[in-house]
Amino acid sequence: QVQLVESGGGLVQAGGSLRLSCAASGATFSFNAMGWYRQAPGKQREMVATYTSGGSTNYADSVKGRFTISRDNAKNTVYLQMNSLKPEDTAVYYCNGVGGFWGSAYWGQGTQVTVSS
């Protein structure tokens, strides 16, 4: 079964940086798209950044210029470099991948990112 596992979350001071990683295992295909989403308390899950197999990237306005998504297609791995972190970035960050015969969406278990002021 396909599994996505995030790592790299933690506690960081405002202005600091973190690098999140998401590694997929069990997939016999390359995801059509991979990305990062986040959910803060009291808010719905929102898209942070996506990277398609065609090389297109998309960022939420709130993180554009600060976050960078990258992808290793051969490894079905996606990264999120997070710079100039702000307290408002505090959330559980989830890795997402879409692919396979059914075009299914797969989600990681999430990793907590906490940015202190």
mmCIF file with all atom_site columns, C-alpha atoms in Angstrom:
data_model
loop_
_atom_site.group_PDB
_atom_site.id
_atom_site.type_symbol
_atom_site.label_atom_id
_atom_site.label_alt_id
_atom_site.label_comp_id
_atom_site.label_asym_id
_atom_site.label_entity_id
_atom_site.label_seq_id
_atom_site.pdbx_PDB_ins_code
_atom_site.Cartn_x
_atom_site.Cartn_y
_atom_site.Cartn_z
_atom_site.occupancy
_atom_site.B_iso_or_equiv
_atom_site.pdbx_formal_charge
_atom_site.auth_seq_id
_atom_site.auth_comp_id
_atom_site.auth_asym_id
_atom_site.auth_atom_id
_atom_site.pdbx_PDB_model_num
ATOM 1   C CA . GLN A 1 1   ? 0.000  0.000  0.000   1.00 0.00 ? 1   GLN A CA 1
ATOM 2   C CA . VAL A 1 2   ? 1.200  3.492  -0.798  1.00 0.00 ? 2   VAL A CA 1
ATOM 3   C CA . GLN A 1 3   ? 2.426  5.443  2.178   1.00 0.00 ? 3   GLN A CA 1
ATOM 4   C CA . LEU A 1 4   ? 3.670  8.999  2.470   1.00 0.00 ? 4   LEU A CA 1
ATOM 5   C CA . VAL A 1 5   ? 5.831  9.926  5.424   1.00 0.00 ? 5   VAL A CA 1
ATOM 6   C CA . GLU A 1 6   ? 6.712  13.490 6.346   1.00 0.00 ? 6   GLU A CA 1
ATOM 7   C CA . SER A 1 7   ? 9.683  14.591 8.374   1.00 0.00 ? 7   SER A CA 1
ATOM 8   C CA . GLY A 1 8   ? 11.458 17.789 9.317   1.00 0.00 ? 8   GLY A CA 1
ATOM 9   C CA . GLY A 1 9   ? 8.838  19.541 11.381  1.00 0.00 ? 9   GLY A CA 1
ATOM 10  C CA . GLY A 1 10  ? 9.553  21.090 14.727  1.00 0.00 ? 10  GLY A CA 1
ATOM 11  C CA . LEU A 1 11  ? 9.758  24.268 16.739  1.00 0.00 ? 11  LEU A CA 1
ATOM 12  C CA . VAL A 1 12  ? 11.522 27.265 15.262  1.00 0.00 ? 12  VAL A CA 1
ATOM 13  C CA . GLN A 1 13  ? 11.771 30.961 16.030  1.00 0.00 ? 13  GLN A CA 1
ATOM 14  C CA . ALA A 1 14  ? 10.236 33.546 13.752  1.00 0.00 ? 14  ALA A CA 1
ATOM 15  C CA . GLY A 1 15  ? 12.567 34.268 10.875  1.00 0.00 ? 15  GLY A CA 1
ATOM 16  C CA . GLY A 1 16  ? 14.064 30.813 10.995  1.00 0.00 ? 16  GLY A CA 1
ATOM 17  C CA . SER A 1 17  ? 13.978 28.028 8.465   1.00 0.00 ? 17  SER A CA 1
ATOM 18  C CA . LEU A 1 18  ? 12.871 24.444 8.214   1.00 0.00 ? 18  LEU A CA 1
ATOM 19  C CA . ARG A 1 19  ? 13.038 21.882 5.456   1.00 0.00 ? 19  ARG A CA 1
ATOM 20  C CA . LEU A 1 20  ? 10.237 19.363 5.233   1.00 0.00 ? 20  LEU A CA 1
ATOM 21  C CA . SER A 1 21  ? 10.603 16.093 3.394   1.00 0.00 ? 21  SER A CA 1
ATOM 22  C CA . CYS A 1 22  ? 8.014  13.616 2.218   1.00 0.00 ? 22  CYS A CA 1
ATOM 23  C CA . ALA A 1 23  ? 8.979  10.187 0.988   1.00 0.00 ? 23  ALA A CA 1
ATOM 24  C CA . ALA A 1 24  ? 6.524  7.864  -0.713  1.00 0.00 ? 24  ALA A CA 1
ATOM 25  C CA . SER A 1 25  ? 6.829  4.116  -0.501  1.00 0.00 ? 25  SER A CA 1
ATOM 26  C CA . GLY A 1 26  ? 4.910  1.266  -2.060  1.00 0.00 ? 26  GLY A CA 1
ATOM 27  C CA . ALA A 1 27  ? 4.032  3.104  -5.271  1.00 0.00 ? 27  ALA A CA 1
ATOM 28  C CA . THR A 1 28  ? 4.608  1.495  -8.654  1.00 0.00 ? 28  THR A CA 1
ATOM 29  C CA . PHE A 1 29  ? 3.883  4.770  -10.408 1.00 0.00 ? 29  PHE A CA 1
ATOM 30  C CA . SER A 1 30  ? 5.064  8.326  -10.429 1.00 0.00 ? 30  SER A CA 1
ATOM 31  C CA . PHE A 1 31  ? 2.626  10.750 -8.862  1.00 0.00 ? 31  PHE A CA 1
ATOM 32  C CA . ASN A 1 32  ? 1.059  13.174 -11.296 1.00 0.00 ? 32  ASN A CA 1
ATOM 33  C CA . ALA A 1 33  ? 1.356  15.831 -8.664  1.00 0.00 ? 33  ALA A CA 1
ATOM 34  C CA . MET A 1 34  ? 2.721  16.198 -5.192  1.00 0.00 ? 34  MET A CA 1
ATOM 35  C CA . GLY A 1 35  ? 2.321  18.991 -2.762  1.00 0.00 ? 35  GLY A CA 1
ATOM 36  C CA . TRP A 1 36  ? 2.088  20.358 0.713   1.00 0.00 ? 36  TRP A CA 1
ATOM 37  C CA . TYR A 1 37  ? -0.996 21.393 2.600   1.00 0.00 ? 37  TYR A CA 1
ATOM 38  C CA . ARG A 1 38  ? -1.409 22.723 6.093   1.00 0.00 ? 38  ARG A CA 1
ATOM 39  C CA . GLN A 1 39  ? -4.112 22.995 8.676   1.00 0.00 ? 39  GLN A CA 1
ATOM 40  C CA . ALA A 1 40  ? -4.061 25.372 11.601  1.00 0.00 ? 40  ALA A CA 1
ATOM 41  C CA . PRO A 1 41  ? -6.428 25.141 14.564  1.00 0.00 ? 41  PRO A CA 1
ATOM 42  C CA . GLY A 1 42  ? -9.856 26.435 13.638  1.00 0.00 ? 42  GLY A CA 1
ATOM 43  C CA . LYS A 1 43  ? -9.058 26.572 9.938   1.00 0.00 ? 43  LYS A CA 1
ATOM 44  C CA . GLN A 1 44  ? -9.659 24.277 7.018   1.00 0.00 ? 44  GLN A CA 1
ATOM 45  C CA . ARG A 1 45  ? -6.815 22.585 5.250   1.00 0.00 ? 45  ARG A CA 1
ATOM 46  C CA . GLU A 1 46  ? -5.206 24.841 2.670   1.00 0.00 ? 46  GLU A CA 1
ATOM 47  C CA . MET A 1 47  ? -2.817 24.351 -0.188  1.00 0.00 ? 47  MET A CA 1
ATOM 48  C CA . VAL A 1 48  ? 0.686  25.593 0.462   1.00 0.00 ? 48  VAL A CA 1
ATOM 49  C CA . ALA A 1 49  ? 2.589  24.487 -2.616  1.00 0.00 ? 49  ALA A CA 1
ATOM 50  C CA . THR A 1 50  ? 2.227  21.937 -5.400  1.00 0.00 ? 50  THR A CA 1
ATOM 51  C CA . TYR A 1 51  ? 4.538  20.474 -7.996  1.00 0.00 ? 51  TYR A CA 1
ATOM 52  C CA . THR A 1 52  ? 3.178  18.600 -10.995 1.00 0.00 ? 52  THR A CA 1
ATOM 53  C CA . SER A 1 53  ? 4.928  15.978 -13.088 1.00 0.00 ? 53  SER A CA 1
ATOM 54  C CA . GLY A 1 54  ? 5.065  18.552 -15.851 1.00 0.00 ? 54  GLY A CA 1
ATOM 55  C CA . GLY A 1 55  ? 7.175  20.818 -13.717 1.00 0.00 ? 55  GLY A CA 1
ATOM 56  C CA . SER A 1 56  ? 4.553  23.396 -12.867 1.00 0.00 ? 56  SER A CA 1
ATOM 57  C CA . THR A 1 57  ? 4.588  24.845 -9.388  1.00 0.00 ? 57  THR A CA 1
ATOM 58  C CA . ASN A 1 58  ? 1.964  26.738 -7.503  1.00 0.00 ? 58  ASN A CA 1
ATOM 59  C CA . TYR A 1 59  ? 2.182  28.583 -4.203  1.00 0.00 ? 59  TYR A CA 1
ATOM 60  C CA . ALA A 1 60  ? -0.261 30.107 -1.833  1.00 0.00 ? 60  ALA A CA 1
ATOM 61  C CA . ASP A 1 61  ? 0.042  33.875 -1.830  1.00 0.00 ? 61  ASP A CA 1
ATOM 62  C CA . SER A 1 62  ? 0.892  33.820 1.856   1.00 0.00 ? 62  SER A CA 1
ATOM 63  C CA . VAL A 1 63  ? 4.065  31.794 1.305   1.00 0.00 ? 63  VAL A CA 1
ATOM 64  C CA . LYS A 1 64  ? 5.176  32.932 -2.127  1.00 0.00 ? 64  LYS A CA 1
ATOM 65  C CA . GLY A 1 65  ? 8.751  34.136 -2.033  1.00 0.00 ? 65  GLY A CA 1
ATOM 66  C CA . ARG A 1 66  ? 9.436  32.420 1.280   1.00 0.00 ? 66  ARG A CA 1
ATOM 67  C CA . PHE A 1 67  ? 8.753  28.753 0.574   1.00 0.00 ? 67  PHE A CA 1
ATOM 68  C CA . THR A 1 68  ? 10.166 26.634 -2.214  1.00 0.00 ? 68  THR A CA 1
ATOM 69  C CA . ILE A 1 69  ? 8.861  23.249 -3.283  1.00 0.00 ? 69  ILE A CA 1
ATOM 70  C CA . SER A 1 70  ? 11.077 20.756 -5.045  1.00 0.00 ? 70  SER A CA 1
ATOM 71  C CA . ARG A 1 71  ? 10.543 17.222 -6.229  1.00 0.00 ? 71  ARG A CA 1
ATOM 72  C CA . ASP A 1 72  ? 12.550 14.155 -7.034  1.00 0.00 ? 72  ASP A CA 1
ATOM 73  C CA . ASN A 1 73  ? 10.275 12.325 -9.460  1.00 0.00 ? 73  ASN A CA 1
ATOM 74  C CA . ALA A 1 74  ? 12.375 9.170  -9.519  1.00 0.00 ? 74  ALA A CA 1
ATOM 75  C CA . LYS A 1 75  ? 12.008 8.810  -5.775  1.00 0.00 ? 75  LYS A CA 1
ATOM 76  C CA . ASN A 1 76  ? 8.473  10.153 -5.493  1.00 0.00 ? 76  ASN A CA 1
ATOM 77  C CA . THR A 1 77  ? 9.809  12.538 -2.917  1.00 0.00 ? 77  THR A CA 1
ATOM 78  C CA . VAL A 1 78  ? 8.847  16.133 -2.363  1.00 0.00 ? 78  VAL A CA 1
ATOM 79  C CA . TYR A 1 79  ? 10.503 18.801 -0.244  1.00 0.00 ? 79  TYR A CA 1
ATOM 80  C CA . LEU A 1 80  ? 9.435  22.109 1.158   1.00 0.00 ? 80  LEU A CA 1
ATOM 81  C CA . GLN A 1 81  ? 12.091 24.650 2.050   1.00 0.00 ? 81  GLN A CA 1
ATOM 82  C CA . MET A 1 82  ? 10.542 27.108 4.454   1.00 0.00 ? 82  MET A CA 1
ATOM 83  C CA . ASN A 1 83  ? 12.382 30.379 5.038   1.00 0.00 ? 83  ASN A CA 1
ATOM 84  C CA . SER A 1 84  ? 11.493 33.530 6.934   1.00 0.00 ? 84  SER A CA 1
ATOM 85  C CA . LEU A 1 85  ? 8.967  31.622 8.972   1.00 0.00 ? 85  LEU A CA 1
ATOM 86  C CA . LYS A 1 86  ? 6.210  33.526 10.714  1.00 0.00 ? 86  LYS A CA 1
ATOM 87  C CA . PRO A 1 87  ? 3.988  32.568 13.651  1.00 0.00 ? 87  PRO A CA 1
ATOM 88  C CA . GLU A 1 88  ? 1.074  32.417 11.210  1.00 0.00 ? 88  GLU A CA 1
ATOM 89  C CA . ASP A 1 89  ? 2.814  29.506 9.516   1.00 0.00 ? 89  ASP A CA 1
ATOM 90  C CA . THR A 1 90  ? 2.175  27.381 12.587  1.00 0.00 ? 90  THR A CA 1
ATOM 91  C CA . ALA A 1 91  ? 0.146  24.379 11.496  1.00 0.00 ? 91  ALA A CA 1
ATOM 92  C CA . VAL A 1 92  ? 0.214  20.680 10.842  1.00 0.00 ? 92  VAL A CA 1
ATOM 93  C CA . TYR A 1 93  ? 1.748  20.202 7.425   1.00 0.00 ? 93  TYR A CA 1
ATOM 94  C CA . TYR A 1 94  ? 0.570  17.327 5.279   1.00 0.00 ? 94  TYR A CA 1
ATOM 95  C CA . CYS A 1 95  ? 2.193  15.783 2.253   1.00 0.00 ? 95  CYS A CA 1
ATOM 96  C CA . ASN A 1 96  ? -0.053 14.901 -0.662  1.00 0.00 ? 96  ASN A CA 1
ATOM 97  C CA . GLY A 1 97  ? 0.381  12.855 -3.790  1.00 0.00 ? 97  GLY A CA 1
ATOM 98  C CA . VAL A 1 98  ? -2.054 12.194 -6.631  1.00 0.00 ? 98  VAL A CA 1
ATOM 99  C CA . GLY A 1 99  ? -1.655 9.375  -9.076  1.00 0.00 ? 99  GLY A CA 1
ATOM 100 C CA . GLY A 1 100 ? -2.302 5.782  -10.013 1.00 0.00 ? 100 GLY A CA 1
ATOM 101 C CA . PHE A 1 101 ? -5.069 4.227  -12.044 1.00 0.00 ? 101 PHE A CA 1
ATOM 102 C CA . TRP A 1 102 ? -7.793 5.865  -9.991  1.00 0.00 ? 102 TRP A CA 1
ATOM 103 C CA . GLY A 1 103 ? -6.058 9.184  -9.668  1.00 0.00 ? 103 GLY A CA 1
ATOM 104 C CA . SER A 1 104 ? -6.224 8.668  -5.945  1.00 0.00 ? 104 SER A CA 1
ATOM 105 C CA . ALA A 1 105 ? -5.074 11.206 -3.428  1.00 0.00 ? 105 ALA A CA 1
ATOM 106 C CA . TYR A 1 106 ? -2.710 9.979  -0.754  1.00 0.00 ? 106 TYR A CA 1
ATOM 107 C CA . TRP A 1 107 ? -1.941 11.816 2.438   1.00 0.00 ? 107 TRP A CA 1
ATOM 108 C CA . GLY A 1 108 ? 0.803  11.610 4.977   1.00 0.00 ? 108 GLY A CA 1
ATOM 109 C CA . GLN A 1 109 ? 0.155  11.609 8.687   1.00 0.00 ? 109 GLN A CA 1
ATOM 110 C CA . GLY A 1 110 ? 1.251  15.211 9.062   1.00 0.00 ? 110 GLY A CA 1
ATOM 111 C CA . THR A 1 111 ? 4.122  16.916 10.810  1.00 0.00 ? 111 THR A CA 1
ATOM 112 C CA . GLN A 1 112 ? 3.776  19.761 13.277  1.00 0.00 ? 112 GLN A CA 1
ATOM 113 C CA . VAL A 1 113 ? 5.458  23.069 12.522  1.00 0.00 ? 113 VAL A CA 1
ATOM 114 C CA . THR A 1 114 ? 5.411  25.615 15.315  1.00 0.00 ? 114 THR A CA 1
ATOM 115 C CA . VAL A 1 115 ? 6.853  29.089 14.858  1.00 0.00 ? 115 VAL A CA 1
ATOM 116 C CA . SER A 1 116 ? 7.358  31.130 17.997  1.00 0.00 ? 116 SER A CA 1
ATOM 117 C CA . SER A 1 117 ? 7.259  34.910 18.037  1.00 0.00 ? 117 SER A CA 1
#
